[in-house]
XYZ file of C-alpha atoms in Angstrom:
136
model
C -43.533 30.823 50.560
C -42.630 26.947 51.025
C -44.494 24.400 48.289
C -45.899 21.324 50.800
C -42.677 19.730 50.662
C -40.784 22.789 52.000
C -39.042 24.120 49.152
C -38.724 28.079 49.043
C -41.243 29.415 46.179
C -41.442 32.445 45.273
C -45.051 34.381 43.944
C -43.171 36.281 40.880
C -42.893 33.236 38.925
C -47.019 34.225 38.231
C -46.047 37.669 37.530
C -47.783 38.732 34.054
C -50.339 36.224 34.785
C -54.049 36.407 35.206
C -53.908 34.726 39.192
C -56.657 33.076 40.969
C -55.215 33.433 44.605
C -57.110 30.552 46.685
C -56.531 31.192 50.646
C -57.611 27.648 52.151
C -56.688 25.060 55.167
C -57.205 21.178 55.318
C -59.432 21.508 58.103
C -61.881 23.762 56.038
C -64.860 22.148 54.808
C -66.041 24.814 51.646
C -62.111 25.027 50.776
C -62.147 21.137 50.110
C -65.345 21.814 48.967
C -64.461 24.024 45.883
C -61.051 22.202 45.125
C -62.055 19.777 42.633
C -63.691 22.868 40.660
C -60.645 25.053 41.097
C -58.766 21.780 39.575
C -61.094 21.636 36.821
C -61.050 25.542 36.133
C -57.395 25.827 36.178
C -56.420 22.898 33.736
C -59.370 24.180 31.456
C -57.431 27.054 31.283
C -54.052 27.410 32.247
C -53.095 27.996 28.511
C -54.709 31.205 28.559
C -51.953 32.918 30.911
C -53.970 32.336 33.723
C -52.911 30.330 37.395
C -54.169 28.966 40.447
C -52.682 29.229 43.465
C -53.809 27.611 46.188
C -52.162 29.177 49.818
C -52.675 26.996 52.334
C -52.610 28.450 55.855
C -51.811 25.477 57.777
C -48.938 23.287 58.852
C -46.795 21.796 55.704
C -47.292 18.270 57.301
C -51.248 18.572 57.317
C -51.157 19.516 53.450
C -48.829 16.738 52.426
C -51.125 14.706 54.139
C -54.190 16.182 52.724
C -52.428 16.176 48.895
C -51.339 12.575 48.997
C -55.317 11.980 48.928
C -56.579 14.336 46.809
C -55.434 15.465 43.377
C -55.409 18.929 42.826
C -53.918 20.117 39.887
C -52.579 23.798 40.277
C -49.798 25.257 42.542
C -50.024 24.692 46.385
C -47.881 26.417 48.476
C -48.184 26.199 52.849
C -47.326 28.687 55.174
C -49.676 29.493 58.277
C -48.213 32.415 59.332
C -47.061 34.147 55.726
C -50.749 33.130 54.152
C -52.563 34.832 57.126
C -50.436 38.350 56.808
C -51.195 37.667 53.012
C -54.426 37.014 52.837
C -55.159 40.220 55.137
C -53.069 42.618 53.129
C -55.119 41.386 50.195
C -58.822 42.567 52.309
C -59.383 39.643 53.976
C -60.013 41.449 57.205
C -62.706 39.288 58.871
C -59.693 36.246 58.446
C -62.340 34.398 56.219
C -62.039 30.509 54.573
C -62.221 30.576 51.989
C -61.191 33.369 50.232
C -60.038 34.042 47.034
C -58.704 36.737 44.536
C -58.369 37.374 41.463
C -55.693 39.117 40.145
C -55.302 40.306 36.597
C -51.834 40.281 34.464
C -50.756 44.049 35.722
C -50.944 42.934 39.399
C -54.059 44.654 39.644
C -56.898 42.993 41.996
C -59.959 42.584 40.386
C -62.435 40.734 42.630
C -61.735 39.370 45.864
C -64.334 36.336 47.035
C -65.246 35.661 50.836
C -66.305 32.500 51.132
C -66.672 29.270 49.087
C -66.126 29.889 45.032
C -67.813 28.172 42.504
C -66.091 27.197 38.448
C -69.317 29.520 36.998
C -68.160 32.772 39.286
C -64.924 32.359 38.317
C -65.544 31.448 34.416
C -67.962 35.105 34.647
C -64.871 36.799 36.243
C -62.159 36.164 34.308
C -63.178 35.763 30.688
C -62.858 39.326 29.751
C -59.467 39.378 31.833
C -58.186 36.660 29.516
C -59.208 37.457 26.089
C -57.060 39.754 25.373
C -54.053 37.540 26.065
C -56.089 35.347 23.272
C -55.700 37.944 20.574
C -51.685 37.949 20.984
């Protein structure tokens, strides 16, 4: 997948990771919604071997736009058609925004969210996925 500005990225860099997967689109209300808290969750713990990636599925111009007004501090990458196929191989069926999923450091889905997310959810869900990469 393309970052906004169109640069090829590719998902294994998170591999051995603890990922939040964020499926979202400017034009979604509860996804704008819940960035600031996915901001806030991520850089509260991204030392723990955990990530947030936010998959936009929109047009790269409409998040560059969107970015240059609002700070979000994980990884963003855009691709409309790529984030739809995606986000419905990993049970989004219905074609839901938001939706996110957690993913722990095997690759192994763990919870999968329809709808908007909230820091407290997400602080419940992954704590016991990240101690153990506490203990190392």
């Amino acid at each position: 997948m393309n970052d906004p500005d169109g640069k090829p990225q590719n998902l294994k860099q998170f591999q051995h990771k603890t990922i939040v997967l964020n499926f979202w689109a400017t034009w979604c209300e509860p996804c704008r919604e819940e960035m600031p808290e996915l901001s806030n969750f991520y850089t509260e713990n991204k030392s723990k071997n955990l990530v947030v990636v936010g998959i936009a599925i929109d047009e790269e111009k409409a998040v560059q736009s969107y970015l240059k007004k609002t700070k979000v501090t994980y990884p963003i990458f855009a691709d409309e058609d790529k984030g739809v196929i995606l986000s419905k191989n990993l049970g989004n069926k219905e074609g839901i925004l938001p939706y996110t999923v957690i993913i722990n450091s095997e690759g192994n889905i763990q919870k999968t969210i329809l709808g908007r997310v909230h820091k407290d959810q997400l602080d419940a869900i992954t704590k016991p996925l990240l101690q153990p990469s506490k203990n190392l």
